[in-house]
Every structure is written in C-alpha cells, then in structure tokens.
Tab-separated table of C-alpha atoms and ligand atoms in Angstrom:
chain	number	residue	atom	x	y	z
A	30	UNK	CA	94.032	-13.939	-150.709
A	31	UNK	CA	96.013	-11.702	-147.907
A	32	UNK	CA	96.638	-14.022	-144.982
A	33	UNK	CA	95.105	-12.654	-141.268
A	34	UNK	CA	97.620	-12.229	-139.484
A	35	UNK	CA	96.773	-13.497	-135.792
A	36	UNK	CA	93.175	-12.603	-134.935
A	37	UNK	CA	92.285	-13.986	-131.654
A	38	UNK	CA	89.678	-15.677	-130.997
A	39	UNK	CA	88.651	-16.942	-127.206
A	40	UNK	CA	86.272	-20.027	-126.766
A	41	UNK	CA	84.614	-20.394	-123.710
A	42	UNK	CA	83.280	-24.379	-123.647
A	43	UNK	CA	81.582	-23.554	-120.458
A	44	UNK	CA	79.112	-26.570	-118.436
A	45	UNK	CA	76.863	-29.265	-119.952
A	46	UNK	CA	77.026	-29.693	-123.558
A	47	UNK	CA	78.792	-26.280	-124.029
A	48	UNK	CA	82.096	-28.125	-124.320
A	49	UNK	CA	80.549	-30.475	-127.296
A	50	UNK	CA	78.701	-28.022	-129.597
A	51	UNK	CA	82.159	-25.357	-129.056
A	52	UNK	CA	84.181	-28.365	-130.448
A	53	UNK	CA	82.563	-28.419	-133.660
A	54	UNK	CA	83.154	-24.465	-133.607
A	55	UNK	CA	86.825	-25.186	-133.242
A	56	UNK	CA	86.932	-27.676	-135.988
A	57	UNK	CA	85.411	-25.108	-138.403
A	58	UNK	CA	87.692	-22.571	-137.320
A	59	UNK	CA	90.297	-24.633	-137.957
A	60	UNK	CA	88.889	-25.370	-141.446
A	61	UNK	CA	88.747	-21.720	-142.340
A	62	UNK	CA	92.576	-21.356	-140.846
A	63	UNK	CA	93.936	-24.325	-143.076
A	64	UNK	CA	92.002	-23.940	-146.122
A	65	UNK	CA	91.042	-20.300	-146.344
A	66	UNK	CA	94.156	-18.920	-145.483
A	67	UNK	CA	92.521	-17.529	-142.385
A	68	UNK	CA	95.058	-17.175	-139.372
A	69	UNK	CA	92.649	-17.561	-136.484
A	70	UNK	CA	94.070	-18.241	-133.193
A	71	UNK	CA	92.265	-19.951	-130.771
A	72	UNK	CA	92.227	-19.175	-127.118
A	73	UNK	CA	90.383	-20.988	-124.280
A	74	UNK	CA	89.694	-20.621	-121.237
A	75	UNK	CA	86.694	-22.352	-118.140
A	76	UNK	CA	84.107	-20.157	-117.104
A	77	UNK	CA	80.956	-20.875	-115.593
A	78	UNK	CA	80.638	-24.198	-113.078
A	79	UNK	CA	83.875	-25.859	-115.000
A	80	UNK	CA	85.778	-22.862	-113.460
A	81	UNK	CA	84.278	-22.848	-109.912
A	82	UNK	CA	85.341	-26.497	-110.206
A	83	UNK	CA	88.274	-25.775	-110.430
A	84	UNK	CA	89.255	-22.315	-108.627
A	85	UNK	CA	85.950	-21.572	-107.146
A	86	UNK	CA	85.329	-18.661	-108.945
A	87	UNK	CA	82.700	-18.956	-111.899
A	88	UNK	CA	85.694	-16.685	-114.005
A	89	UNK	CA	89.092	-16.153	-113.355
A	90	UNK	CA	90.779	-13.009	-113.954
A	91	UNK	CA	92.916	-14.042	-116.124
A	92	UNK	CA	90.298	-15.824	-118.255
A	93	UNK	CA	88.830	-12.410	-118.161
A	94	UNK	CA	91.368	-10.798	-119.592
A	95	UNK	CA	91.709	-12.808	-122.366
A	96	UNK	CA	88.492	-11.581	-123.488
A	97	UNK	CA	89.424	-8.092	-123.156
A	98	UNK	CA	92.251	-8.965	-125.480
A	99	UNK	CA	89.985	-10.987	-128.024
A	100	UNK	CA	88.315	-10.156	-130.682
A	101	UNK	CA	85.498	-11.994	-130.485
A	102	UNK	CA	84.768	-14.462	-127.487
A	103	UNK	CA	82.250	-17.250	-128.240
A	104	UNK	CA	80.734	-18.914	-125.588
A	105	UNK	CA	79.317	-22.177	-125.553
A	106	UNK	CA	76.261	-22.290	-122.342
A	107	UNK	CA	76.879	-21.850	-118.398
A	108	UNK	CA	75.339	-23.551	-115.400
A	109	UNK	CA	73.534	-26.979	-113.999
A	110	UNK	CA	71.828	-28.171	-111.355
A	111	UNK	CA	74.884	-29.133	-109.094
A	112	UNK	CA	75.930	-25.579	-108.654
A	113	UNK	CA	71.968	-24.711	-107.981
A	114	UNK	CA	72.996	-24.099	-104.040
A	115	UNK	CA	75.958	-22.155	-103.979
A	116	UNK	CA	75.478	-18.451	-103.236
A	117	UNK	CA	74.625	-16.236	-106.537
A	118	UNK	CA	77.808	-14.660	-106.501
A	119	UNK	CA	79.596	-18.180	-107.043
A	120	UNK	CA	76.589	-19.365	-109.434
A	121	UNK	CA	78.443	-20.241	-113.335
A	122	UNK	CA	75.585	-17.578	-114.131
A	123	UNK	CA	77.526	-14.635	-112.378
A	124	UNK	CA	80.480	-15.256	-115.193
A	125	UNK	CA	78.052	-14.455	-118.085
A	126	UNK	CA	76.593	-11.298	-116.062
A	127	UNK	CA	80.237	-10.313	-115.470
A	128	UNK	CA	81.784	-10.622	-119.267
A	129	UNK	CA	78.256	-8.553	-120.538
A	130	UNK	CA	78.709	-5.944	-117.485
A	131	UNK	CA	82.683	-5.469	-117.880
A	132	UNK	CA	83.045	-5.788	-121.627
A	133	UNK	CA	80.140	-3.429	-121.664
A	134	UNK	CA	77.568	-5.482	-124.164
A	135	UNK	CA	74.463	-3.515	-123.825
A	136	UNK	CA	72.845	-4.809	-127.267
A	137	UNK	CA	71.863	-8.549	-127.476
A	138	UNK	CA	70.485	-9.483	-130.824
A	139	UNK	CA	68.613	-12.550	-130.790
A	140	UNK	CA	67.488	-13.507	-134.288
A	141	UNK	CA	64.574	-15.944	-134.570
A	142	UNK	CA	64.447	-17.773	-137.767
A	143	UNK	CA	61.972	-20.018	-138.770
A	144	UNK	CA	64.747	-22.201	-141.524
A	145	UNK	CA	62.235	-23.826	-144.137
A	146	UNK	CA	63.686	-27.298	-143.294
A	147	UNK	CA	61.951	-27.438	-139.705
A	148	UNK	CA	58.689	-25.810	-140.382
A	149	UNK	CA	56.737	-29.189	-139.088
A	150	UNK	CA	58.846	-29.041	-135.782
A	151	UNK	CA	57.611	-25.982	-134.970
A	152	UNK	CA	54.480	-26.496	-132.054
A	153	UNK	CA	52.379	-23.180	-134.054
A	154	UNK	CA	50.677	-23.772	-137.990
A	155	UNK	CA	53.195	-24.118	-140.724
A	156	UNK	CA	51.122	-21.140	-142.119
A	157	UNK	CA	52.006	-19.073	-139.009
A	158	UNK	CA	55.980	-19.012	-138.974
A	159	UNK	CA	56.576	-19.880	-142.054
A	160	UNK	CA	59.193	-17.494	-143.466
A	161	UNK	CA	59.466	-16.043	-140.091
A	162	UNK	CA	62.497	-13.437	-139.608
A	163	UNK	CA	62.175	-11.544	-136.360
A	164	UNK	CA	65.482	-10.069	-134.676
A	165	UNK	CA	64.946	-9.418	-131.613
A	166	UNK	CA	67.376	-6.453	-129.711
A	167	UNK	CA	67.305	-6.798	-125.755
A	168	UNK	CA	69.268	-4.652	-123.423
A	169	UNK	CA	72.146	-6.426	-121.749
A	170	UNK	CA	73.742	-4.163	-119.064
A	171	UNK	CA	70.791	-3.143	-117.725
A	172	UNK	CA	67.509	-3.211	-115.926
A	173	UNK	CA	66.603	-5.193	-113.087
A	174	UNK	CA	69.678	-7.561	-113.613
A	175	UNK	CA	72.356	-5.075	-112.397
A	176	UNK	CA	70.066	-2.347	-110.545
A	177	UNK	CA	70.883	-1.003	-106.905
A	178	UNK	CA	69.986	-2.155	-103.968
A	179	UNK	CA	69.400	-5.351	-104.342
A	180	UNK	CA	69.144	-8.502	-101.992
A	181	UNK	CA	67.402	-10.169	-99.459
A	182	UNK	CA	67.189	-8.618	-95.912
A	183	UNK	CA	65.471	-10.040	-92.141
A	184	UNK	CA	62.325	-7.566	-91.707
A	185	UNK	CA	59.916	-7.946	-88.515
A	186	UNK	CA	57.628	-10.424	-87.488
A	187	UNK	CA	60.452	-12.877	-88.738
A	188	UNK	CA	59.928	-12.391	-92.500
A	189	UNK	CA	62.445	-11.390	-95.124
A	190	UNK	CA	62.556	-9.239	-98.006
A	191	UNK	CA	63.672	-9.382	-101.320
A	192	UNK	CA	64.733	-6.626	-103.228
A	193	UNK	CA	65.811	-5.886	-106.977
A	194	UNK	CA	65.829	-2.350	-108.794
A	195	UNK	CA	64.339	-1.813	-112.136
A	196	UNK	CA	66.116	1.500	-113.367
A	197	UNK	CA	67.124	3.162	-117.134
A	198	UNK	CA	68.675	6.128	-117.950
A	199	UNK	CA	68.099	8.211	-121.334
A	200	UNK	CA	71.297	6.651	-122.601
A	201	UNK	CA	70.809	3.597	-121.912
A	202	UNK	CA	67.629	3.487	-123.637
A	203	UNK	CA	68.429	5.503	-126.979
A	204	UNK	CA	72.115	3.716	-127.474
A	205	UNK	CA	69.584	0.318	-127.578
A	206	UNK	CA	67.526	1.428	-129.828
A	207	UNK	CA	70.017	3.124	-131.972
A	208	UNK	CA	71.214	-0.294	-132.688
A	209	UNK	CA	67.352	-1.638	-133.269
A	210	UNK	CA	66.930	1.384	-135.671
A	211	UNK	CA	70.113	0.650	-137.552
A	212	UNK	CA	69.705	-2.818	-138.165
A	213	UNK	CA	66.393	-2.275	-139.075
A	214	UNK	CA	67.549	-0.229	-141.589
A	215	UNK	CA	69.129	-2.884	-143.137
A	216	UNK	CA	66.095	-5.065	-142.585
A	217	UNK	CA	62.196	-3.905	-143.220
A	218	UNK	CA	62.436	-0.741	-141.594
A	219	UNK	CA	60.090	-1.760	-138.784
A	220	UNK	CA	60.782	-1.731	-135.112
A	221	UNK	CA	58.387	-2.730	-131.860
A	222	UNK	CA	59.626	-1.249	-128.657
A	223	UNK	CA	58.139	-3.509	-126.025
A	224	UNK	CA	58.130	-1.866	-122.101
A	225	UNK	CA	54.904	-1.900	-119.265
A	226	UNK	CA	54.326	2.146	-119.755
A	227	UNK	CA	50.829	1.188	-117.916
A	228	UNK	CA	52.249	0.504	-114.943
A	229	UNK	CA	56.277	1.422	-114.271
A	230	UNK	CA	57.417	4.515	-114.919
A	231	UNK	CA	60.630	3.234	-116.050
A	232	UNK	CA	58.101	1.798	-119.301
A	233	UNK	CA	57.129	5.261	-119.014
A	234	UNK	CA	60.824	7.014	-120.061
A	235	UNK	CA	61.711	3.847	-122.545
A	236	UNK	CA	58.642	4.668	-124.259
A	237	UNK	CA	59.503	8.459	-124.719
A	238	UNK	CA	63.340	8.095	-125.026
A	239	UNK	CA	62.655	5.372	-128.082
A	240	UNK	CA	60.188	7.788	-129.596
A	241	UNK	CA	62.241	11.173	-129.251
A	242	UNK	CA	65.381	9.347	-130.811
A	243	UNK	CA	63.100	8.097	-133.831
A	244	UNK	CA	61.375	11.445	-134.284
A	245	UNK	CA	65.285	13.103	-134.062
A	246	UNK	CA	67.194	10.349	-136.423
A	247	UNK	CA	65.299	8.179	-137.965
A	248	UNK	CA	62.095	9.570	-139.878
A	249	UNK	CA	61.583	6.884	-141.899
A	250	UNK	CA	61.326	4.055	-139.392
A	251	UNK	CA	58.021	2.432	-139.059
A	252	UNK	CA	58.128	2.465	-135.114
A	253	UNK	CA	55.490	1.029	-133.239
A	254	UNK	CA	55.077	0.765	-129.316
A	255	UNK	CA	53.880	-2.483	-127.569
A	256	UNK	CA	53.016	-3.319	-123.907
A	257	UNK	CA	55.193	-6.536	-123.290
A	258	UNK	CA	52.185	-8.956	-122.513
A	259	UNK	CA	50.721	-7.983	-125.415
A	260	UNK	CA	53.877	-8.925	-127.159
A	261	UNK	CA	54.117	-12.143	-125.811
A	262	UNK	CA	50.398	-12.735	-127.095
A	263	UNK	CA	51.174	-10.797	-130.484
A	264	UNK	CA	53.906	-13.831	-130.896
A	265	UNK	CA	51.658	-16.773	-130.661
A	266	UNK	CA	48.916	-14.745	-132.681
A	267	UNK	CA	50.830	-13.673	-135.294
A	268	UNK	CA	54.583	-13.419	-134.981
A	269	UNK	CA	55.281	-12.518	-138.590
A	270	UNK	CA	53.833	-8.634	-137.650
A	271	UNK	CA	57.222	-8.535	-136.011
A	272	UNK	CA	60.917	-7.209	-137.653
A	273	UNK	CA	62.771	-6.108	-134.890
A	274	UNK	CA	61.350	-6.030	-131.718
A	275	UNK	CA	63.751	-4.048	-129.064
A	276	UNK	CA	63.012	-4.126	-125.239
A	277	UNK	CA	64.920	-4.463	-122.222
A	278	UNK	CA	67.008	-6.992	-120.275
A	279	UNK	CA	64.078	-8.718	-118.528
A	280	UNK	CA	61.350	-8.845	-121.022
A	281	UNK	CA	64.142	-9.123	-123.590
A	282	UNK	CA	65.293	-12.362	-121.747
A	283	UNK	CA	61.476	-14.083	-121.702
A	284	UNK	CA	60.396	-12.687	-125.095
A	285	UNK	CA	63.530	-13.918	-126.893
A	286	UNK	CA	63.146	-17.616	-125.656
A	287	UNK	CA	59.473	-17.535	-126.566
A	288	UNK	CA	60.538	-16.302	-129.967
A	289	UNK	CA	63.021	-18.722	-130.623
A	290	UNK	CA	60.386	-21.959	-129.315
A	291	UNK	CA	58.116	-20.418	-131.866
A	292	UNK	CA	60.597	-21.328	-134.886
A	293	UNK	CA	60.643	-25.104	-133.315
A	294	UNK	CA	64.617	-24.884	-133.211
A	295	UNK	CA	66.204	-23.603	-129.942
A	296	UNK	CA	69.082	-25.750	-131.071
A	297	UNK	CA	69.586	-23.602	-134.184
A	298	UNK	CA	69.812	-19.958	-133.000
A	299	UNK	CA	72.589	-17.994	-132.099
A	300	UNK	CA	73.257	-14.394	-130.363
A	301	UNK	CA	75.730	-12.074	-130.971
A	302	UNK	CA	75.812	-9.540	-127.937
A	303	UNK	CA	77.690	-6.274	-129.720
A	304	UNK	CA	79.633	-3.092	-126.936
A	305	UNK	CA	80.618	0.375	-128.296
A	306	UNK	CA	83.264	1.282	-130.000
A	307	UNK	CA	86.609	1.456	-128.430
A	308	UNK	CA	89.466	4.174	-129.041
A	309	UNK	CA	90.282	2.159	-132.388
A	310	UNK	CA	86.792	2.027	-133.626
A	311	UNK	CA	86.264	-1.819	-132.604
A	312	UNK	CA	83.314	-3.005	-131.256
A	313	UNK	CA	83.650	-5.728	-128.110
A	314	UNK	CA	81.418	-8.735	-128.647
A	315	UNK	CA	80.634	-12.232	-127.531
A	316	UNK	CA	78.452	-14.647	-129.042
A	317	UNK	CA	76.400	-17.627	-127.902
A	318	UNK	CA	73.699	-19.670	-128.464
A	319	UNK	CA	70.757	-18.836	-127.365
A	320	UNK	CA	70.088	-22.790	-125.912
A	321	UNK	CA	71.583	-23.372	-122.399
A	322	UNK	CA	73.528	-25.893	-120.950
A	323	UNK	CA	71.120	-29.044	-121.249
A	324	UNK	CA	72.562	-30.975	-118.327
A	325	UNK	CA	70.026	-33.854	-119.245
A	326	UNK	CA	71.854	-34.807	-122.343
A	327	UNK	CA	75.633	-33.576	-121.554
A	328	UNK	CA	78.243	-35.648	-122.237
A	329	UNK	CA	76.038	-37.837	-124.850
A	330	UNK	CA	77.402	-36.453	-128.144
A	331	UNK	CA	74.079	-35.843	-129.116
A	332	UNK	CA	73.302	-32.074	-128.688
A	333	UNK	CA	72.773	-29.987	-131.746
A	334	UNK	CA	75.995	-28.095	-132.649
A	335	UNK	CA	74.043	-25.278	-135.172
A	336	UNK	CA	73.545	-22.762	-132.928
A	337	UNK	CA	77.183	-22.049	-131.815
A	338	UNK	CA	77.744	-22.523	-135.890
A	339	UNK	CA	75.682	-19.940	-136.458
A	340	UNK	CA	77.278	-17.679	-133.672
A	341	UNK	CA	80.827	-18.209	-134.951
A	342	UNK	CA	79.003	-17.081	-138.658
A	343	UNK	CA	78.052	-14.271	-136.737
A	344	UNK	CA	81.300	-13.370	-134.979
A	345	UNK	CA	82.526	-13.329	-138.454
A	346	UNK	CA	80.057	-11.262	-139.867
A	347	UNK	CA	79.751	-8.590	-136.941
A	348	UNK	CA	83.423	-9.012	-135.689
A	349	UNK	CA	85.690	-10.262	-137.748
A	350	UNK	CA	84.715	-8.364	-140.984
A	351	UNK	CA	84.489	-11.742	-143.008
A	352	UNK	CA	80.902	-11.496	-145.228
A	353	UNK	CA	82.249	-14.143	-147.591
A	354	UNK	CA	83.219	-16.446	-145.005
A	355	UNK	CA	79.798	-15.889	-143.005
A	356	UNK	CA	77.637	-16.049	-145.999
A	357	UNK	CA	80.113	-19.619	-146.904
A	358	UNK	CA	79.235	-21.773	-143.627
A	359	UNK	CA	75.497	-20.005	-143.203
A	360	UNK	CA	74.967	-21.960	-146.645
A	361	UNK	CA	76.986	-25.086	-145.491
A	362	UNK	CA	74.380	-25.007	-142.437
A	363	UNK	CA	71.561	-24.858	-144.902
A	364	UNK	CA	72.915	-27.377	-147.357
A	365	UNK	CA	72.832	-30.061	-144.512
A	366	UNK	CA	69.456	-29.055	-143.450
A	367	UNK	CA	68.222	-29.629	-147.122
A	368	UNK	CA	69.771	-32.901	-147.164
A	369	UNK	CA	68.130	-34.406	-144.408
A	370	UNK	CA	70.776	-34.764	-142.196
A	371	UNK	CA	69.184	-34.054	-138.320
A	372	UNK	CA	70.650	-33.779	-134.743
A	373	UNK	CA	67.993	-35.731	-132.360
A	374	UNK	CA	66.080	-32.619	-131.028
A	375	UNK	CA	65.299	-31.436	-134.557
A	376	UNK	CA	64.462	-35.640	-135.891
A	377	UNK	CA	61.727	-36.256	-137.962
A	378	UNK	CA	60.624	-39.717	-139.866
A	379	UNK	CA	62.167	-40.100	-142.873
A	380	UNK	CA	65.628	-37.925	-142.127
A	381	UNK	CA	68.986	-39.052	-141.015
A	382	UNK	CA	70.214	-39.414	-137.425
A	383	UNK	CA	73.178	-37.762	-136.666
A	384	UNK	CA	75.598	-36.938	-133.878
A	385	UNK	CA	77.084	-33.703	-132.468
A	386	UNK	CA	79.923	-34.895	-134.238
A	387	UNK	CA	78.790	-35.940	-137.424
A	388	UNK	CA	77.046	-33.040	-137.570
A	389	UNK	CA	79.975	-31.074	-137.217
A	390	UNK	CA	81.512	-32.775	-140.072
A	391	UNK	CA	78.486	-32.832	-142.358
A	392	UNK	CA	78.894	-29.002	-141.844
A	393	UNK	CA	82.720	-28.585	-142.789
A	394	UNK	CA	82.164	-31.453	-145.838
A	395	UNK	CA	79.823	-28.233	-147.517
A	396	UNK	CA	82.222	-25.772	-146.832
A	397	UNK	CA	84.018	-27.433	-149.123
B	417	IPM	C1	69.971	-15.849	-121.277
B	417	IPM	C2	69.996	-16.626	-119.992
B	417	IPM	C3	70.706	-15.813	-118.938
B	417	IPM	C4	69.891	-14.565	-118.686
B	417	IPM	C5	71.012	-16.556	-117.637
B	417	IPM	C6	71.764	-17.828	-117.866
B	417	IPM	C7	71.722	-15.675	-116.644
B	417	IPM	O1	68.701	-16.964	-119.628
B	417	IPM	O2	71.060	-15.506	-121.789
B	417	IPM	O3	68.890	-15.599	-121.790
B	417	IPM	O4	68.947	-14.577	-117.889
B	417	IPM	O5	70.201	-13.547	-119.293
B	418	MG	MG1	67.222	-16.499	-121.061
C-alpha cells in the first residue's frame, strides 16, 4: 500500500467529556498510522470553555488557523454550566458558531441510525425504528443563528427587547439542498424539505427555491414538502417515511436531536458538517458528535466514545478519501455492539459493562 504522506488532522477535545471520547479517536488514528501504513498527523488545539480558561477567548487564532490548514478537524463537544454567565460572545458555544461561519460549513448531515443492537433502548416500539436510516441535512451558516440585527436593546416603559433575524437567500437555500438531493441519490431517492411556509415568508422562498432546483436538476427525486411541526409529529408517528429530511439551521438543530433520541443512542451518532470546494477542489469539513458535553458525567471515564468513532469513520469517508478504512472501523463498531460489549448509557441486563476506555480498545481489538 502507498504510504500518506502527512495528512493533517486537527482534534479539538473541547469541555466535559469531549477530551475522553476524542482520546479514543486518537488511539484509532494512531492504529490506522502504525498498522495501515496511514501517515496521519495529529494536531490539537483548546476551543470552547478549555480555551477561555485559558486565554479568555472560546478560540484562539491560531487554533483557528490550524483548521484552515487541516484537512479534517474533529471536534469532540463545547460548553458547561460554569461558563453559563459570561457574555455570548465569550460563551465555548461562540467557537463552534465561528469554525462553521469562517470555514464556511453550510451542510450539516446528521444521520440517525437505529443500529439493530439497541433497538430495546430506544423509548418508541421496536416495530417503529427498527431498521431506521434517516439522514438528516440542516443548514449551518445560516438562518436565525447568524442573521442581522440582532441583540437585546432598553425600549420604554423600562422593558427590553430582544431581537434575532430569520433571513435566506436563493443560494443559500438551493446549495443545501443540492447536497440533500445528491446524497439522496446515493440513498432512496427521497427528500422532505421541512420550513413554516404558513406563516414566514422566509418558509415561503425555501419552499420555492427547493422545488425550482428539483424541477431544474433533479427529475427523478421523490421530493416532498413538510411544515416543521408536522415533522416533528411525522417522527414519533412514523419516522421510517423519512430518507433525507433537509431544513434549516433552527429546525435543523431541534429536529436532528429528536431524530437521534428516537434511535435510543445519542451516544452513537456522529455529524460530518461538509463547505464548498476550494481552488483545489477540496471540500472544508469538521465532524462531531452529535451528543454534547455531558458535564454530569465528565471526567468519569464512563461516556460513550462511538459517536466521535463514527465521526472520524466519517472524516475518512467524506474527507480523507479512505472507503476501505471507513467501511474497516464502521464494522469494528458493529462487531462490539454484536458482542455485547456496552458503555453505561446504552447498558442493558445481560451485556457487559464497559468504560470509555475499554471501549476504545474493544474497538481497535476488531480492527484487527
Ligand atoms: C448543535 C448544538 C449547537 C447548535 C450549540 C452547542 C451551539 O446544539 O450542534 O446542535 O445549536 O447548533
Ligand atoms: Mg443542537
């Protein structure tokens, strides 16, 4: 096999149990460096609270630019309770907001998987997710999250006002679903665009500018339109309707973590969050999982390490151009599943107990 020569890769630990479930990512890496002739190396770098800790910034520049440089950033979760008071633009938050803004990651794909394994530890009817495979495509750079004006501001009679702007342009809203299209493609062909068309006109244009880029590029895409509600009904009812659902930075953000609690295993579901192409036809891209930083059990050595797995397997599937090597620890991932072997939030009677740890090594003992 031809040796990589030098591929970077940038971990960002992050607050709470980020720093244990990355760890495990960085032994795997390793792995694949020393026994698949794979020549990763490993950058990292504090964001989030760990870096206002330290230089009272949520993310420095220079830990910035490293992930301009990178080809693939994973990040492990950001925020907790102690930084709760500071002002937003000091909040660990503000560092994700800033790497999807600057390195320009409109497209957030959120897969929820229902993994055979964990059926029973989902809270719907085995019948109901059994088998389920939604991906779900949310707008990053967008939306209410970035729009202008924005704040809070003294009005009479001693009140205050707080402001945020819902906006979308045409290209915003077609380069979004051009990626929902095209991975449908490669999935069943089906795609739910998911706005409130009944009452903002922003709905209004996503609505139109989704349909007029299907009825231009892709005639044979089953598209269907939703109102967002309605989807988050739909997903209790009957979530298997679904193959990709695409929507925008808000509803993405509430949809997507009531998609992945449907498949009973937050701890096992990664994000990749994909840019455009630059000059050399590479396409920026961090990845996460889609859990946050779980302050209550930091530190423990007990959070479930699958999720950032996953994200590194897709990081090398979407980033790195390494199929094999994706399809390899996906499998691994599986193979412990099958055999029992359980992180805490994912226990049931008669499996095994593990640790982060442990977990990390049952992983890299089926890579083998
Ligand atoms: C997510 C998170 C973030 C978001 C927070 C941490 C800013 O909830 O990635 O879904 O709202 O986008
Ligand atoms: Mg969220």
């Amino acid at each position: 096999m031809i040796k990589v020569k030098n591929r970077k890769i940038l971990l960002l630990p992050g607050d709470g149990i980020g720093p244990e479930v990355i760890r495990e990512v960085k032994k795997i890496i390793e792995w694949f460096n020393k026994n698949k002739s794979l020549d990763f190396k490993i950058e990292e770098g504090l964001v989030g609270g760990a870096s206002y800790d330290k230089h009272k910034n949520p993310i420095t520049d220079e830990v910035f630019y490293k992930a301009l440089e990178s080809e693939a950033v994973i990040l492990g979760a950001v925020g907790g309770p102690k930084y709760d008071n500071l002002e937003f633009s000091k909040r660990p938050e503000r560092a994700l907001l800033k790497l999807r803004k600057e390195l320009k990651l409109f497209a957030n794909l959120r897969p929820a998987i229902c993994f055979e394994q964990l059926v029973a530890a989902s809270s719907l009817k085995p019948e109901i997710i059994s088998g389920l495979d939604i991906m779900i495509v949310r707008e990053l750079t967008g939306g209410i999250y970035f729009g202008e004006p924005r704040g809070i501001e003294a009005i009479e009679n001693n009140e205050r006002k707080g402001v945020n702007t819902h906006s979308y342009t045409t290209s915003e809203i077609q380069r979004v679903a051009k990626v929902a299209f095209d991975l449908a493609k490669k999935r069943n062909n089906k795609v739910t665009s998911c706005e409130k068309s009944n009452v903002m006109e922003a709905g209004v244009l996503w609505r139109e500018e989704v349909q007029a880029l299907k009825d231009k590029e892709y005639p044979n895409i089953d598209l269907s339109h939703m109102l967002a509600d309605n989807c988050a009904m739909q997903l209790l009812r009957n979530p298997k309707q679904f193959d990709v659902i695409v929507t925008d930075n808000l509803f993405g953000d509430i949809l997507s973590d009531e998609a992945a609690m449907l498949t009973g295993s937050l701890g096992l579901l990664p994000s990749a969050s994909l840019g455009a192409k630059d000059k050399n036809g590479k396409t920026r891209s961090m990845y996460e999982p889609v859990h946050g930083s779980a302050p209550d059990i930091a530190g423990k050595n007990i959070a479930n390490p699958i999720a950032t797995v996953l994200s590194l397997s897709m990081a090398l599937r979407y980033s790195l151009d390494l199929d094999i090597e994706a399809d390899l620890l996906d499998s691994a991932v599986q193979k412990v599943l099958d055999d029992g072997i359980r992180t805490k939030d994912i226990m049931s009677s008669g499996k095994k107990e593990v640790n982060t740890s442990v977990m990390g090594d049952a992983i890299i003992s089926k890579l083998k």
